[in-house]
Every structure is written in structure tokens, then in C-alpha cells.
Amino acid sequence: MRTFWAALPTPGRWLLSTVAIQTLGRGLTLPFTIIYLHEVRGFDLGVSGALMSVIAITGLVVTGPGGTLIDRYGARRVLLAGLVAMIAGCTLLAFATSPTVAAIALVLIGVNFGVSWPGFNALIATIVSGELRQQYFGVNFALVNLGIGVGGIIGGFFIDVHRPETFTAIFLIDAVSSLIPMALLLGPLRHVRTHADPSAEHETEAEGYRQILRRPAVLWLTLLTFLAVFIGYGQMEGGFPAFARQVSGVSTQVIGFAFAVNTAVIVLLQFAVLKLITGRRRTRVMQVMTLIWGFSWVLLGLTGLLPESLAAAIGVLLFMGVFAFGETMLQPTVPAICNDLASDRSRGRYNAINAAAFQGGAIAGPIAAGLLLGEGRQMWFIVAMVAGSVLICVLAIALERRLPVAANGLAAPAVAETGAA
């Protein structure tokens, strides 16, 4: 950690030092928003679920234009606009008493989500490069999980459905937490330029979305990201809790502890994993990840054989721990590959494509889980998750064949010099 911190440029230290504090506010509200809408504001559960999807859908719609704006005007300006939308959305949601007002608030929050992924990734990629970039994405992921995890724990102890003012407080705190990255962008990071100077001459031309997606490496990476999120993060708020409750028969307390285990494993193991994968092919790291994820889903499936038992509870906790170990391999590699493929003139668009794949998987994952589990096909759900893990491995192999060596985490081979005798 000392070596990594010493190698970081000053803007990188500023950005990384506040990540956990920034995401603390999001952790306060993320697990409890649907509870707030349904139990505190009294919206129908179906309406509350539909409102929750507004964030992801808005983010997906905004991501494409957001990437273009990042390349044209710079990530800093776009991120500032997104943070203003986030502050307005959280503040409005804190006092929303009708579905219409809540929907407007969630659209504003979705706007920020749509631009924050490509914006911050472009900012990070501008500040750090090479192997340090991969390490940065991994450390950033651990700190994000730390902030959200601690926020979730604090929120769980603080909120009370019989006291609406406690929910108002956490949404206002979430709004205030957005002032931290805003202050960084207006202060220490105000000179960081993520977009190329349009008046200057460039070795490469700016690429449009069609041109970028014609690159085989980008296409395979996009498919891999979508599927990884579909069977991974897309199941964390849908398929996993539903299976654990309906099939494994564990309590909500066990599910809550499982998410705590997930956060703890990521925070504790991310640095060790970064050390292990440094200098190795990123696509090979992904292949190892798929084996770990496949094994984790098998563990969860086995808990269904001993429902409502201590063994089932232990199995659910183990699932989340093993799954989190796989996450520590995914998060440093995919963003690093994406940004190593991108040029400075098109970095926003590259990150927007990757963000769209992530959001698409996050939307489709819970829908597929609901269809399978709702029809009573619990074991087919597990089979689908394991098969998806295998398919990710296949996609990683295909990606490796089309990926430049440098983008795959290895040093470019030296060209031998020849001279006349």
C-alpha cells in the first residue's frame, strides 16, 4: 500500500482519499430505498419496485450522450452536472409523498448514475496509467465497498419505519455527501483535463460509437461485462435474496450478515489479490474468477437441500464470501482493459459503452431471476448461473485472442534492433 500510494500523482491521492466518505451516504440509502417507498410513504409494492427500476433505466439512457459530452467538454464538467442532479434528487426524494415526485427524484439520481461511471473512470484513467491504473481501480473498488458497507450498517441501526424523519435524514446526508466530490472537482482537480484540446493536432482521430463497437476487443469486452453483471451484481438485489429466503429458508438477518461478509472479504482481500494478479494476463484472471463464481453458485444451490437449517445459513454466508473473492478479480481488470483500449479523444465513449453493458446486466439480471424463481424453477436458476459463469470463461478466452498485449496487463514485447555490420 505504501508503494502504491507513493507512486500516485497528487490528483490521484486526492480522488482516492475521499472515496469511502463519498460512498458512505449512498450506503445509508441504497439498501433501504424500497422500504422507504413502500413502508414509509405507503406506495404499493409493485409501484415501489417499478420506481426502483427508474434509476437504472435512466442511467442506461443517459450513459451514451454522457460519454459524448465527456469527450467533448471533459469529465469534470459532466460530473459536476451529475452531482447537482444527485443532490437535487436525494433532497426531493427525502420529502416525496407521491409516486410522481418520487419518480422525478429517482430520474435525477439516475442521471448522476449514468454519467458518474464513465466520468470518474475517464478521470482516473487520465490521472494514472499502466499497471498503476489496474491497482487504482482495485483499491477504489475496495474503498467503495467499505463506504457502502459501513453506511448500510449505520443506516440499519438508525432508521425506523415508524419515524419517517429518520429516512428524511439519511437521504439528506446522501445529498450532502455529494458535495465532497464536487469540492474536489472545483478545487484540487480543477486542472485535470480528460478531453483532448480540439485545436491541437492529434495522432488519432476521435472515434464514434459505431467505430468503437466495430473493434472486436471492445465487442467481446462489452458482452463479457454484460454477462458478468447479469449473473453477478444483477442477482445481488434480486436472485440471491429471493433464493436464500424461498429455497434456503434463511432469515433476513442471515441475508444481512451475508452482505456484511461480502464487504469484509472485498476490503480485506483486495490488496492481496492485486499483488497476485500484477503482471498477469487480465483475461486469465477473469477465467479464474469464473471458476470461483461457478463454485459459489453451486454452494448456494446446495443450501436448498437443507432448508431452514444451520448448514443452509452457513452455506449462504460462504456463498457471499466466495463470490466476493471473485469480485476482487473482476473490478481491477475490466475497467483497466477498457481504458487501455481507449484513446484520450474517445475515453468517455469507451467508458460509456462499458457502463451501458453494466447497467444492462443489472436490469436484465433481476428480471430473469424473477421469471425462474417465480415459476418455481429454483434449480434451473442455479444451473443458469453456473452455465453463465462457464460462458464468461469462454468470452474471456475469445477476448484474449483479440486483445493487444499491453491492454491485457503485460508489457509490450520489445522490438529487437538490428544494425549494419
Short mmCIF file of N, CA and C in Angstrom, two decimals, residues 247-346:
data_model
loop_
_atom_site.label_atom_id
_atom_site.label_comp_id
_atom_site.label_asym_id
_atom_site.label_seq_id
_atom_site.Cartn_x
_atom_site.Cartn_y
_atom_site.Cartn_z
N VAL A 247 -35.86 -20.71 -0.90
CA VAL A 247 -35.34 -22.06 -1.08
C VAL A 247 -34.46 -22.48 0.10
N SER A 248 -33.50 -21.64 0.45
CA SER A 248 -32.62 -21.97 1.57
C SER A 248 -33.33 -21.81 2.91
N GLY A 249 -34.34 -20.95 2.95
CA GLY A 249 -35.12 -20.77 4.16
C GLY A 249 -34.39 -20.06 5.28
N VAL A 250 -33.45 -19.16 4.95
CA VAL A 250 -32.71 -18.45 5.99
C VAL A 250 -33.44 -17.16 6.35
N SER A 251 -33.08 -16.58 7.47
CA SER A 251 -33.73 -15.36 7.93
C SER A 251 -33.16 -14.13 7.23
N THR A 252 -33.88 -13.02 7.37
CA THR A 252 -33.39 -11.77 6.79
C THR A 252 -32.09 -11.33 7.48
N GLN A 253 -31.94 -11.71 8.75
CA GLN A 253 -30.71 -11.37 9.47
C GLN A 253 -29.51 -12.06 8.83
N VAL A 254 -29.68 -13.32 8.43
CA VAL A 254 -28.60 -14.05 7.77
C VAL A 254 -28.24 -13.39 6.45
N ILE A 255 -29.26 -12.95 5.70
CA ILE A 255 -29.01 -12.28 4.43
C ILE A 255 -28.25 -10.98 4.67
N GLY A 256 -28.64 -10.25 5.72
CA GLY A 256 -27.91 -9.03 6.07
C GLY A 256 -26.46 -9.30 6.42
N PHE A 257 -26.21 -10.35 7.20
CA PHE A 257 -24.85 -10.74 7.54
C PHE A 257 -24.08 -11.16 6.29
N ALA A 258 -24.77 -11.78 5.33
CA ALA A 258 -24.12 -12.21 4.09
C ALA A 258 -23.55 -11.02 3.33
N PHE A 259 -24.30 -9.93 3.27
CA PHE A 259 -23.80 -8.72 2.61
C PHE A 259 -22.63 -8.12 3.39
N ALA A 260 -22.67 -8.24 4.71
CA ALA A 260 -21.54 -7.77 5.51
C ALA A 260 -20.29 -8.61 5.22
N VAL A 261 -20.48 -9.92 5.06
CA VAL A 261 -19.36 -10.81 4.70
C VAL A 261 -18.80 -10.42 3.34
N ASN A 262 -19.68 -10.11 2.39
CA ASN A 262 -19.25 -9.68 1.06
C ASN A 262 -18.33 -8.47 1.14
N THR A 263 -18.77 -7.47 1.90
CA THR A 263 -17.97 -6.25 2.04
C THR A 263 -16.64 -6.53 2.73
N ALA A 264 -16.67 -7.33 3.79
CA ALA A 264 -15.45 -7.63 4.55
C ALA A 264 -14.42 -8.35 3.70
N VAL A 265 -14.85 -9.33 2.91
CA VAL A 265 -13.93 -10.09 2.07
C VAL A 265 -13.28 -9.18 1.04
N ILE A 266 -14.07 -8.31 0.43
CA ILE A 266 -13.52 -7.40 -0.59
C ILE A 266 -12.49 -6.47 0.04
N VAL A 267 -12.83 -5.86 1.17
CA VAL A 267 -11.93 -4.91 1.82
C VAL A 267 -10.64 -5.59 2.29
N LEU A 268 -10.77 -6.80 2.83
CA LEU A 268 -9.61 -7.49 3.39
C LEU A 268 -8.71 -8.14 2.33
N LEU A 269 -9.30 -8.61 1.23
CA LEU A 269 -8.52 -9.38 0.26
C LEU A 269 -8.12 -8.61 -0.99
N GLN A 270 -8.72 -7.44 -1.24
CA GLN A 270 -8.45 -6.76 -2.50
C GLN A 270 -6.96 -6.46 -2.70
N PHE A 271 -6.28 -6.01 -1.66
CA PHE A 271 -4.87 -5.66 -1.80
C PHE A 271 -4.02 -6.89 -2.09
N ALA A 272 -4.33 -8.00 -1.43
CA ALA A 272 -3.58 -9.23 -1.68
C ALA A 272 -3.81 -9.73 -3.10
N VAL A 273 -5.05 -9.64 -3.56
CA VAL A 273 -5.36 -10.08 -4.92
C VAL A 273 -4.64 -9.21 -5.94
N LEU A 274 -4.62 -7.90 -5.70
CA LEU A 274 -3.91 -7.00 -6.62
C LEU A 274 -2.44 -7.39 -6.76
N LYS A 275 -1.85 -7.77 -5.64
CA LYS A 275 -0.44 -8.19 -5.68
C LYS A 275 -0.28 -9.47 -6.49
N LEU A 276 -1.23 -10.40 -6.35
CA LEU A 276 -1.15 -11.68 -7.05
C LEU A 276 -1.33 -11.52 -8.56
N ILE A 277 -2.21 -10.61 -8.98
CA ILE A 277 -2.54 -10.52 -10.41
C ILE A 277 -1.65 -9.54 -11.16
N THR A 278 -0.83 -8.78 -10.46
CA THR A 278 0.05 -7.83 -11.13
C THR A 278 1.00 -8.55 -12.08
N GLY A 279 1.04 -8.07 -13.31
CA GLY A 279 1.90 -8.66 -14.32
C GLY A 279 1.34 -9.89 -15.00
N ARG A 280 0.12 -10.30 -14.66
CA ARG A 280 -0.51 -11.46 -15.28
C ARG A 280 -1.57 -11.01 -16.29
N ARG A 281 -1.86 -11.89 -17.23
CA ARG A 281 -2.88 -11.57 -18.22
C ARG A 281 -4.22 -11.35 -17.54
N ARG A 282 -4.83 -10.25 -17.84
CA ARG A 282 -6.12 -9.94 -17.22
C ARG A 282 -7.19 -10.93 -17.63
N THR A 283 -7.13 -11.41 -18.85
CA THR A 283 -8.12 -12.38 -19.30
C THR A 283 -7.98 -13.70 -18.56
N ARG A 284 -6.76 -14.06 -18.16
CA ARG A 284 -6.56 -15.29 -17.37
C ARG A 284 -7.11 -15.10 -15.95
N VAL A 285 -6.97 -13.89 -15.43
CA VAL A 285 -7.54 -13.59 -14.11
C VAL A 285 -9.06 -13.74 -14.16
N MET A 286 -9.66 -13.27 -15.26
CA MET A 286 -11.11 -13.41 -15.43
C MET A 286 -11.52 -14.88 -15.48
N GLN A 287 -10.71 -15.70 -16.12
CA GLN A 287 -11.04 -17.12 -16.21
C GLN A 287 -11.04 -17.77 -14.82
N VAL A 288 -10.08 -17.39 -13.99
CA VAL A 288 -10.06 -17.89 -12.62
C VAL A 288 -11.30 -17.41 -11.87
N MET A 289 -11.66 -16.15 -12.11
CA MET A 289 -12.85 -15.59 -11.48
C MET A 289 -14.10 -16.40 -11.82
N THR A 290 -14.23 -16.83 -13.06
CA THR A 290 -15.43 -17.58 -13.47
C THR A 290 -15.52 -18.92 -12.72
N LEU A 291 -14.38 -19.55 -12.48
CA LEU A 291 -14.38 -20.80 -11.72
C LEU A 291 -14.84 -20.55 -10.28
N ILE A 292 -14.37 -19.45 -9.71
CA ILE A 292 -14.75 -19.10 -8.34
C ILE A 292 -16.25 -18.79 -8.27
N TRP A 293 -16.74 -18.01 -9.23
CA TRP A 293 -18.17 -17.68 -9.24
C TRP A 293 -19.03 -18.92 -9.45
N GLY A 294 -18.61 -19.77 -10.38
CA GLY A 294 -19.37 -21.00 -10.62
C GLY A 294 -19.46 -21.85 -9.36
N PHE A 295 -18.34 -21.95 -8.64
CA PHE A 295 -18.32 -22.71 -7.38
C PHE A 295 -19.24 -22.07 -6.34
N SER A 296 -19.26 -20.73 -6.30
CA SER A 296 -20.10 -20.05 -5.32
C SER A 296 -21.58 -20.33 -5.57
N TRP A 297 -21.98 -20.36 -6.83
CA TRP A 297 -23.39 -20.64 -7.14
C TRP A 297 -23.76 -22.09 -6.81
N VAL A 298 -22.80 -23.00 -6.98
CA VAL A 298 -23.04 -24.39 -6.58
C VAL A 298 -23.27 -24.46 -5.08
N LEU A 299 -22.45 -23.71 -4.31
CA LEU A 299 -22.62 -23.67 -2.85
C LEU A 299 -24.02 -23.19 -2.47
N LEU A 300 -24.48 -22.13 -3.16
CA LEU A 300 -25.81 -21.61 -2.85
C LEU A 300 -26.88 -22.64 -3.20
N GLY A 301 -26.70 -23.33 -4.32
CA GLY A 301 -27.67 -24.35 -4.72
C GLY A 301 -27.77 -25.48 -3.70
N LEU A 302 -26.64 -25.85 -3.11
CA LEU A 302 -26.63 -26.94 -2.12
C LEU A 302 -27.38 -26.56 -0.85
N THR A 303 -27.46 -25.26 -0.55
CA THR A 303 -28.19 -24.86 0.66
C THR A 303 -29.68 -25.19 0.54
N GLY A 304 -30.16 -25.31 -0.70
CA GLY A 304 -31.56 -25.66 -0.90
C GLY A 304 -31.88 -27.09 -0.54
N LEU A 305 -30.85 -27.92 -0.37
CA LEU A 305 -31.08 -29.32 0.01
C LEU A 305 -31.32 -29.46 1.51
N LEU A 306 -30.91 -28.44 2.28
CA LEU A 306 -31.08 -28.47 3.74
C LEU A 306 -31.73 -27.16 4.19
N PRO A 307 -32.96 -26.91 3.76
CA PRO A 307 -33.59 -25.62 4.05
C PRO A 307 -33.85 -25.42 5.54
N GLU A 308 -33.80 -24.15 5.94
CA GLU A 308 -34.11 -23.74 7.32
C GLU A 308 -33.20 -24.43 8.35
N SER A 309 -31.96 -24.65 7.96
CA SER A 309 -31.02 -25.31 8.87
C SER A 309 -29.79 -24.42 9.08
N LEU A 310 -29.00 -24.79 10.08
CA LEU A 310 -27.75 -24.07 10.32
C LEU A 310 -26.81 -24.22 9.14
N ALA A 311 -26.81 -25.42 8.53
CA ALA A 311 -25.96 -25.66 7.35
C ALA A 311 -26.34 -24.73 6.21
N ALA A 312 -27.63 -24.49 6.03
CA ALA A 312 -28.08 -23.59 4.97
C ALA A 312 -27.61 -22.17 5.24
N ALA A 313 -27.70 -21.74 6.50
CA ALA A 313 -27.25 -20.40 6.86
C ALA A 313 -25.75 -20.23 6.62
N ILE A 314 -24.98 -21.25 7.02
CA ILE A 314 -23.52 -21.21 6.80
C ILE A 314 -23.23 -21.20 5.30
N GLY A 315 -23.98 -21.98 4.54
CA GLY A 315 -23.78 -22.03 3.10
C GLY A 315 -24.05 -20.69 2.43
N VAL A 316 -25.09 -19.99 2.89
CA VAL A 316 -25.40 -18.67 2.33
C VAL A 316 -24.27 -17.69 2.61
N LEU A 317 -23.73 -17.74 3.82
CA LEU A 317 -22.60 -16.86 4.17
C LEU A 317 -21.36 -17.20 3.35
N LEU A 318 -21.10 -18.51 3.18
CA LEU A 318 -19.96 -18.94 2.36
C LEU A 318 -20.12 -18.50 0.92
N PHE A 319 -21.34 -18.60 0.40
CA PHE A 319 -21.59 -18.16 -0.98
C PHE A 319 -21.14 -16.72 -1.17
N MET A 320 -21.58 -15.86 -0.26
CA MET A 320 -21.24 -14.44 -0.40
C MET A 320 -19.74 -14.20 -0.26
N GLY A 321 -19.08 -14.94 0.63
CA GLY A 321 -17.64 -14.78 0.79
C GLY A 321 -16.87 -15.21 -0.45
N VAL A 322 -17.24 -16.37 -1.01
CA VAL A 322 -16.57 -16.87 -2.21
C VAL A 322 -16.85 -15.96 -3.39
N PHE A 323 -18.11 -15.54 -3.52
CA PHE A 323 -18.48 -14.65 -4.62
C PHE A 323 -17.68 -13.34 -4.55
N ALA A 324 -17.52 -12.80 -3.34
CA ALA A 324 -16.76 -11.56 -3.16
C ALA A 324 -15.30 -11.73 -3.57
N PHE A 325 -14.74 -12.91 -3.30
CA PHE A 325 -13.37 -13.19 -3.72
C PHE A 325 -13.25 -13.07 -5.24
N GLY A 326 -14.25 -13.55 -5.96
CA GLY A 326 -14.25 -13.39 -7.41
C GLY A 326 -14.38 -11.94 -7.83
N GLU A 327 -15.15 -11.17 -7.08
CA GLU A 327 -15.31 -9.74 -7.40
C GLU A 327 -13.98 -9.01 -7.37
N THR A 328 -13.10 -9.38 -6.45
CA THR A 328 -11.80 -8.71 -6.34
C THR A 328 -10.95 -8.91 -7.59
N MET A 329 -11.29 -9.89 -8.41
CA MET A 329 -10.56 -10.14 -9.65
C MET A 329 -11.21 -9.44 -10.84
N LEU A 330 -12.52 -9.23 -10.76
CA LEU A 330 -13.23 -8.61 -11.88
C LEU A 330 -13.01 -7.11 -11.93
N GLN A 331 -13.15 -6.44 -10.80
CA GLN A 331 -13.18 -4.98 -10.79
C GLN A 331 -11.86 -4.32 -11.18
N PRO A 332 -10.68 -4.87 -10.86
CA PRO A 332 -9.46 -4.23 -11.32
C PRO A 332 -9.21 -4.43 -12.82
N THR A 333 -9.74 -5.51 -13.39
CA THR A 333 -9.36 -5.89 -14.75
C THR A 333 -10.21 -5.25 -15.84
N VAL A 334 -11.53 -5.32 -15.72
CA VAL A 334 -12.40 -4.82 -16.79
C VAL A 334 -12.22 -3.33 -17.04
N PRO A 335 -12.29 -2.45 -16.01
CA PRO A 335 -12.09 -1.03 -16.29
C PRO A 335 -10.70 -0.72 -16.85
N ALA A 336 -9.69 -1.47 -16.39
CA ALA A 336 -8.32 -1.24 -16.88
C ALA A 336 -8.22 -1.60 -18.36
N ILE A 337 -8.79 -2.72 -18.76
CA ILE A 337 -8.79 -3.10 -20.18
C ILE A 337 -9.50 -2.05 -21.01
N CYS A 338 -10.68 -1.63 -20.55
CA CYS A 338 -11.47 -0.65 -21.27
C CYS A 338 -10.68 0.63 -21.52
N ASN A 339 -10.00 1.13 -20.50
CA ASN A 339 -9.28 2.39 -20.63
C ASN A 339 -7.94 2.23 -21.34
N ASP A 340 -7.36 1.03 -21.33
CA ASP A 340 -6.14 0.81 -22.10
C ASP A 340 -6.45 0.69 -23.59
N LEU A 341 -7.66 0.31 -23.93
CA LEU A 341 -8.08 0.26 -25.33
C LEU A 341 -8.42 1.66 -25.87
N ALA A 342 -8.82 2.55 -24.97
CA ALA A 342 -9.33 3.86 -25.37
C ALA A 342 -8.20 4.85 -25.64
N SER A 343 -8.51 5.82 -26.50
CA SER A 343 -7.63 6.97 -26.70
C SER A 343 -8.17 8.14 -25.90
N ASP A 344 -7.34 9.15 -25.68
CA ASP A 344 -7.78 10.30 -24.91
C ASP A 344 -8.95 11.02 -25.56
N ARG A 345 -9.07 10.93 -26.87
CA ARG A 345 -10.13 11.65 -27.58
C ARG A 345 -11.47 10.93 -27.52
N SER A 346 -11.46 9.64 -27.12
CA SER A 346 -12.70 8.86 -27.10
C SER A 346 -12.89 8.13 -25.78
#
